[in-house]
mmCIF file of C-alpha atoms in Angstrom:
data_model
loop_
_atom_site.group_PDB
_atom_site.id
_atom_site.type_symbol
_atom_site.label_atom_id
_atom_site.label_comp_id
_atom_site.label_asym_id
_atom_site.label_seq_id
_atom_site.Cartn_x
_atom_site.Cartn_y
_atom_site.Cartn_z
ATOM 1 C CA UNK A 1 73.037 131.241 96.073
ATOM 2 C CA UNK A 2 74.870 130.790 92.912
ATOM 3 C CA UNK A 3 72.884 128.156 90.530
ATOM 4 C CA UNK A 4 76.213 127.577 88.666
ATOM 5 C CA UNK A 5 78.480 126.277 91.551
ATOM 6 C CA UNK A 6 81.917 125.458 90.512
ATOM 7 C CA UNK A 7 83.077 121.874 90.758
ATOM 8 C CA UNK A 8 84.861 122.513 94.011
ATOM 9 C CA UNK A 9 81.982 124.165 95.834
ATOM 10 C CA UNK A 10 79.604 121.203 94.506
ATOM 11 C CA UNK A 11 81.951 118.672 95.779
ATOM 12 C CA UNK A 12 82.196 120.396 99.163
ATOM 13 C CA UNK A 13 78.303 120.970 99.233
ATOM 14 C CA UNK A 14 78.688 124.650 99.969
ATOM 15 C CA UNK A 15 77.345 127.758 98.141
ATOM 16 C CA UNK A 16 79.924 129.180 95.608
ATOM 17 C CA UNK A 17 80.783 132.735 96.502
ATOM 18 C CA UNK A 18 81.092 135.422 93.988
ATOM 19 C CA UNK A 19 84.924 135.634 94.701
ATOM 20 C CA UNK A 20 85.397 131.814 95.110
ATOM 21 C CA UNK A 21 89.069 131.062 94.855
ATOM 22 C CA UNK A 22 88.413 127.707 93.021
ATOM 23 C CA UNK A 23 85.750 128.794 90.573
ATOM 24 C CA UNK A 24 87.961 130.101 87.789
ATOM 25 C CA UNK A 25 89.799 126.871 87.559
ATOM 26 C CA UNK A 26 87.472 124.190 88.640
ATOM 27 C CA UNK A 27 84.487 124.358 86.105
ATOM 28 C CA UNK A 28 81.279 122.433 87.099
ATOM 29 C CA UNK A 29 81.655 120.052 83.960
ATOM 30 C CA UNK A 30 84.824 118.478 85.185
ATOM 31 C CA UNK A 31 84.320 117.234 88.871
ATOM 32 C CA UNK A 32 87.080 114.784 88.808
ATOM 33 C CA UNK A 33 89.761 117.498 88.598
ATOM 34 C CA UNK A 34 88.815 118.776 91.915
ATOM 35 C CA UNK A 35 88.263 115.536 93.527
ATOM 36 C CA UNK A 36 91.747 114.589 92.707
ATOM 37 C CA UNK A 37 93.461 117.472 94.233
ATOM 38 C CA UNK A 38 91.117 117.299 97.156
ATOM 39 C CA UNK A 39 91.878 113.630 97.825
ATOM 40 C CA UNK A 40 95.668 114.378 97.987
ATOM 41 C CA UNK A 41 95.979 118.028 99.272
ATOM 42 C CA UNK A 42 92.627 118.655 100.891
ATOM 43 C CA UNK A 43 90.535 121.739 99.887
ATOM 44 C CA UNK A 44 91.918 124.046 102.612
ATOM 45 C CA UNK A 45 95.594 123.463 101.452
ATOM 46 C CA UNK A 46 94.754 124.079 97.740
ATOM 47 C CA UNK A 47 92.782 127.352 98.707
ATOM 48 C CA UNK A 48 95.645 128.407 100.863
ATOM 49 C CA UNK A 49 98.302 127.727 98.125
ATOM 50 C CA UNK A 50 96.251 129.546 95.604
ATOM 51 C CA UNK A 51 95.595 132.569 97.730
ATOM 52 C CA UNK A 52 99.442 132.883 98.395
ATOM 53 C CA UNK A 53 100.013 133.326 94.579
ATOM 54 C CA UNK A 54 99.290 136.362 92.257
ATOM 55 C CA UNK A 55 96.164 135.939 90.157
ATOM 56 C CA UNK A 56 98.153 135.450 86.806
ATOM 57 C CA UNK A 57 100.027 132.296 88.045
ATOM 58 C CA UNK A 58 97.039 130.437 89.812
ATOM 59 C CA UNK A 59 95.691 128.731 86.541
ATOM 60 C CA UNK A 60 99.186 127.191 86.050
ATOM 61 C CA UNK A 61 99.442 126.293 89.675
ATOM 62 C CA UNK A 62 96.274 124.491 89.596
ATOM 63 C CA UNK A 63 97.348 122.477 86.382
ATOM 64 C CA UNK A 64 100.582 121.540 88.155
ATOM 65 C CA UNK A 65 98.764 120.587 91.342
ATOM 66 C CA UNK A 66 96.176 118.469 89.349
ATOM 67 C CA UNK A 67 98.973 116.732 87.554
ATOM 68 C CA UNK A 68 100.815 115.881 90.722
ATOM 69 C CA UNK A 69 97.555 114.836 92.487
ATOM 70 C CA UNK A 70 96.669 112.564 89.443
ATOM 71 C CA UNK A 71 100.159 111.079 89.476
ATOM 72 C CA UNK A 72 99.940 110.363 93.223
ATOM 73 C CA UNK A 73 96.539 108.721 92.852
ATOM 74 C CA UNK A 74 97.942 106.487 89.879
ATOM 75 C CA UNK A 75 101.075 105.670 91.740
ATOM 76 C CA UNK A 76 100.726 106.166 95.538
ATOM 77 C CA UNK A 77 104.211 105.261 96.267
ATOM 78 C CA UNK A 78 106.248 107.332 93.714
ATOM 79 C CA UNK A 79 103.675 109.837 92.576
ATOM 80 C CA UNK A 80 105.258 111.989 89.816
ATOM 81 C CA UNK A 81 108.676 111.308 91.174
ATOM 82 C CA UNK A 82 108.145 108.085 89.372
ATOM 83 C CA UNK A 83 107.944 110.098 85.992
ATOM 84 C CA UNK A 84 111.086 112.027 87.012
ATOM 85 C CA UNK A 85 113.081 108.658 87.428
ATOM 86 C CA UNK A 86 111.729 107.394 84.085
ATOM 87 C CA UNK A 87 112.762 110.649 82.299
ATOM 88 C CA UNK A 88 116.363 110.533 83.996
ATOM 89 C CA UNK A 89 116.613 106.879 82.608
ATOM 90 C CA UNK A 90 115.606 107.986 79.184
ATOM 91 C CA UNK A 91 118.063 110.986 79.196
ATOM 92 C CA UNK A 92 120.976 108.427 80.407
ATOM 93 C CA UNK A 93 120.120 106.099 77.536
ATOM 94 C CA UNK A 94 119.800 108.969 74.908
ATOM 95 C CA UNK A 95 123.252 110.266 76.314
ATOM 96 C CA UNK A 96 124.782 106.847 76.021
ATOM 97 C CA UNK A 97 123.586 106.341 72.499
ATOM 98 C CA UNK A 98 124.860 109.934 71.716
ATOM 99 C CA UNK A 99 128.397 109.084 73.129
ATOM 100 C CA UNK A 100 128.467 105.705 71.170
ATOM 101 C CA UNK A 101 127.329 107.660 67.903
ATOM 102 C CA UNK A 102 130.051 110.181 68.527
ATOM 103 C CA UNK A 103 132.717 107.587 68.929
ATOM 104 C CA UNK A 104 131.603 105.977 65.657
ATOM 105 C CA UNK A 105 131.880 109.276 63.885
ATOM 106 C CA UNK A 106 135.467 109.670 65.330
ATOM 107 C CA UNK A 107 136.381 106.187 64.030
ATOM 108 C CA UNK A 108 134.834 106.928 60.649
ATOM 109 C CA UNK A 109 136.665 110.338 60.346
ATOM 110 C CA UNK A 110 139.967 108.779 61.352
ATOM 111 C CA UNK A 111 139.457 106.025 58.575
ATOM 112 C CA UNK A 112 138.334 108.778 56.130
ATOM 113 C CA UNK A 113 141.506 110.795 56.759
ATOM 114 C CA UNK A 114 143.769 107.853 56.626
ATOM 115 C CA UNK A 115 142.213 106.852 53.226
ATOM 116 C CA UNK A 116 142.999 110.527 52.093
ATOM 117 C CA UNK A 117 146.584 110.224 53.140
ATOM 118 C CA UNK A 118 146.843 106.830 51.353
ATOM 119 C CA UNK A 119 145.516 108.689 48.108
ATOM 120 C CA UNK A 120 148.651 110.992 48.139
ATOM 121 C CA UNK A 121 151.149 108.134 48.931
ATOM 122 C CA UNK B 1 104.753 109.553 127.244
ATOM 123 C CA UNK B 2 107.684 108.883 124.812
ATOM 124 C CA UNK B 3 110.770 111.052 125.555
ATOM 125 C CA UNK B 4 111.869 110.715 122.126
ATOM 126 C CA UNK B 5 109.201 111.919 120.044
ATOM 127 C CA UNK B 6 109.511 111.897 116.327
ATOM 128 C CA UNK B 7 109.808 115.203 114.332
ATOM 129 C CA UNK B 8 106.137 114.740 113.206
ATOM 130 C CA UNK B 9 104.788 114.553 116.850
ATOM 131 C CA UNK B 10 107.134 117.192 118.187
ATOM 132 C CA UNK B 11 105.826 119.507 115.339
ATOM 133 C CA UNK B 12 102.260 118.666 116.134
ATOM 134 C CA UNK B 13 102.857 118.940 119.905
ATOM 135 C CA UNK B 14 101.432 115.593 120.702
ATOM 136 C CA UNK B 15 102.594 112.506 122.448
ATOM 137 C CA UNK B 16 104.344 110.057 120.139
ATOM 138 C CA UNK B 17 102.430 106.709 120.323
ATOM 139 C CA UNK B 18 104.357 103.477 120.102
ATOM 140 C CA UNK B 19 102.637 102.711 116.801
ATOM 141 C CA UNK B 20 103.068 106.036 115.388
ATOM 142 C CA UNK B 21 102.595 106.123 111.618
ATOM 143 C CA UNK B 22 105.271 108.957 111.166
ATOM 144 C CA UNK B 23 107.798 107.755 113.633
ATOM 145 C CA UNK B 24 109.972 105.416 111.552
ATOM 146 C CA UNK B 25 110.241 107.946 108.778
ATOM 147 C CA UNK B 26 110.595 111.394 110.522
ATOM 148 C CA UNK B 27 113.475 111.001 113.005
ATOM 149 C CA UNK B 28 113.667 113.783 115.731
ATOM 150 C CA UNK B 29 116.889 115.241 114.335
ATOM 151 C CA UNK B 30 115.386 116.407 111.027
ATOM 152 C CA UNK B 31 112.345 118.699 111.899
ATOM 153 C CA UNK B 32 112.541 120.409 108.475
ATOM 154 C CA UNK B 33 111.482 117.117 106.644
ATOM 155 C CA UNK B 34 108.095 116.967 108.500
ATOM 156 C CA UNK B 35 107.469 120.793 108.289
ATOM 157 C CA UNK B 36 107.667 120.627 104.636
ATOM 158 C CA UNK B 37 105.287 117.857 103.983
ATOM 159 C CA UNK B 38 102.970 119.199 106.696
ATOM 160 C CA UNK B 39 102.911 122.575 104.798
ATOM 161 C CA UNK B 40 101.844 121.128 101.601
ATOM 162 C CA UNK B 41 99.845 117.887 102.306
ATOM 163 C CA UNK B 42 98.815 118.444 106.058
ATOM 164 C CA UNK B 43 99.376 115.899 108.568
ATOM 165 C CA UNK B 44 96.064 114.269 108.224
ATOM 166 C CA UNK B 45 96.739 113.642 104.519
ATOM 167 C CA UNK B 46 100.132 112.196 104.870
ATOM 168 C CA UNK B 47 98.970 109.976 107.627
ATOM 169 C CA UNK B 48 96.027 108.671 105.616
ATOM 170 C CA UNK B 49 98.222 108.079 102.358
ATOM 171 C CA UNK B 50 100.829 106.208 104.503
ATOM 172 C CA UNK B 51 98.101 104.078 106.118
ATOM 173 C CA UNK B 52 96.701 103.018 102.811
ATOM 174 C CA UNK B 53 100.080 101.711 101.836
ATOM 175 C CA UNK B 54 101.848 98.434 102.813
ATOM 176 C CA UNK B 55 104.596 98.875 105.276
ATOM 177 C CA UNK B 56 107.477 98.111 103.062
ATOM 178 C CA UNK B 57 106.580 100.860 100.583
ATOM 179 C CA UNK B 58 106.068 103.648 103.092
ATOM 180 C CA UNK B 59 109.839 104.711 103.322
ATOM 181 C CA UNK B 60 109.880 105.354 99.622
ATOM 182 C CA UNK B 61 106.379 107.004 99.578
ATOM 183 C CA UNK B 62 107.691 109.344 102.394
ATOM 184 C CA UNK B 63 110.798 110.213 100.378
ATOM 185 C CA UNK B 64 108.821 110.840 97.198
ATOM 186 C CA UNK B 65 106.205 113.022 99.033
ATOM 187 C CA UNK B 66 109.180 115.044 100.852
ATOM 188 C CA UNK B 67 110.689 115.621 97.432
ATOM 189 C CA UNK B 68 107.458 116.801 95.862
ATOM 190 C CA UNK B 69 106.581 118.806 98.953
ATOM 191 C CA UNK B 70 110.139 120.537 98.867
ATOM 192 C CA UNK B 71 109.616 121.248 95.055
ATOM 193 C CA UNK B 72 106.322 122.840 95.772
ATOM 194 C CA UNK B 73 107.969 124.959 98.432
ATOM 195 C CA UNK B 74 110.801 126.133 96.256
ATOM 196 C CA UNK B 75 108.445 126.639 93.260
ATOM 197 C CA UNK B 76 104.892 127.275 94.326
ATOM 198 C CA UNK B 77 103.712 127.603 90.873
ATOM 199 C CA UNK B 78 105.117 124.560 89.127
ATOM 200 C CA UNK B 79 106.353 122.306 92.043
ATOM 201 C CA UNK B 80 107.952 119.212 90.619
ATOM 202 C CA UNK B 81 106.220 119.394 87.269
ATOM 203 C CA UNK B 82 108.697 122.181 86.536
ATOM 204 C CA UNK B 83 111.419 119.622 86.840
ATOM 205 C CA UNK B 84 109.694 117.304 84.565
ATOM 206 C CA UNK B 85 109.519 120.144 81.839
ATOM 207 C CA UNK B 86 113.295 120.767 82.414
ATOM 208 C CA UNK B 87 113.942 117.071 81.929
ATOM 209 C CA UNK B 88 111.765 116.717 78.697
ATOM 210 C CA UNK B 89 113.582 119.885 77.328
ATOM 211 C CA UNK B 90 116.842 118.054 78.020
ATOM 212 C CA UNK B 91 115.677 114.909 76.427
ATOM 213 C CA UNK B 92 114.571 116.972 73.275
ATOM 214 C CA UNK B 93 118.067 118.583 73.038
ATOM 215 C CA UNK B 94 119.973 115.235 73.589
ATOM 216 C CA UNK B 95 117.652 113.771 70.835
ATOM 217 C CA UNK B 96 118.324 116.594 68.402
ATOM 218 C CA UNK B 97 121.850 116.419 69.028
ATOM 219 C CA UNK B 98 121.821 112.573 68.565
ATOM 220 C CA UNK B 99 119.942 113.047 65.239
ATOM 221 C CA UNK B 100 122.496 115.656 64.085
ATOM 222 C CA UNK B 101 125.350 113.235 65.024
ATOM 223 C CA UNK B 102 123.805 110.313 63.182
ATOM 224 C CA UNK B 103 123.287 112.443 60.162
ATOM 225 C CA UNK B 104 127.038 113.367 60.370
ATOM 226 C CA UNK B 105 127.977 109.872 60.471
ATOM 227 C CA UNK B 106 125.856 108.974 57.520
ATOM 228 C CA UNK B 107 127.737 111.725 55.492
ATOM 229 C CA UNK B 108 131.058 110.612 56.613
ATOM 230 C CA UNK B 109 130.253 106.897 55.795
ATOM 231 C CA UNK B 110 129.056 107.893 52.411
ATOM 232 C CA UNK B 111 132.144 109.988 51.660
ATOM 233 C CA UNK B 112 134.232 106.828 53.079
ATOM 234 C CA UNK B 113 132.646 104.455 50.580
ATOM 235 C CA UNK B 114 132.942 106.749 47.734
ATOM 236 C CA UNK B 115 136.666 107.103 48.475
ATOM 237 C CA UNK B 116 137.071 103.384 48.694
ATOM 238 C CA UNK B 117 135.370 103.076 45.233
ATOM 239 C CA UNK B 118 137.700 105.785 43.815
ATOM 240 C CA UNK B 119 140.743 103.526 45.049
ATOM 241 C CA UNK B 120 139.583 100.896 42.712
ATOM 242 C CA UNK B 121 139.130 103.248 39.654
#
């Protein structure tokens, strides 16, 4: 029996094995992190997804799964697809502003070149 | 027994009940759609998530869950968080371009006003 069970094993009320797939990514001091992915994906699915990945990519996979799970808890209809929509709107807005500013610069440069021509007349 | 089982019930090899929670969103002609969310979330979690939502939001919830599941299948480490990073990079790039263009317009306007002043001298 490991007295310092990881947050996942504590949540699942089981002993934390030495080779626990959750233990490196779910420290006991952050129980909410596991509760969130467990609620959305289920412990079995998270374990399966991690086991299919090489060790060196698992920490990042856990972070992205936690992020997506938290988004889904916060917004049960759109999850982090809601964030993607917001960002796409922001890109559209910035691109429109850029196009407008580029049009303004074209007008300013035309005026500038016309003024220079009139300097020589 | 319903002869036209939805894609979910077909996948789960069960009869499709009249009040099937999956049936309106997983038509029998698109089996891949259910296979994808099942692989990532599990049928039980998807069913639970849908049942917690009012009817009129379920179709959009299914679409966003399918999108996220497909992203996770395509990119098991980052899922659709990878897309969020890409979009944020694109916003940063567009904002930089906008700032550069706004600086250019400021220079052009300064030159223009100086040329106008010299017209009067």
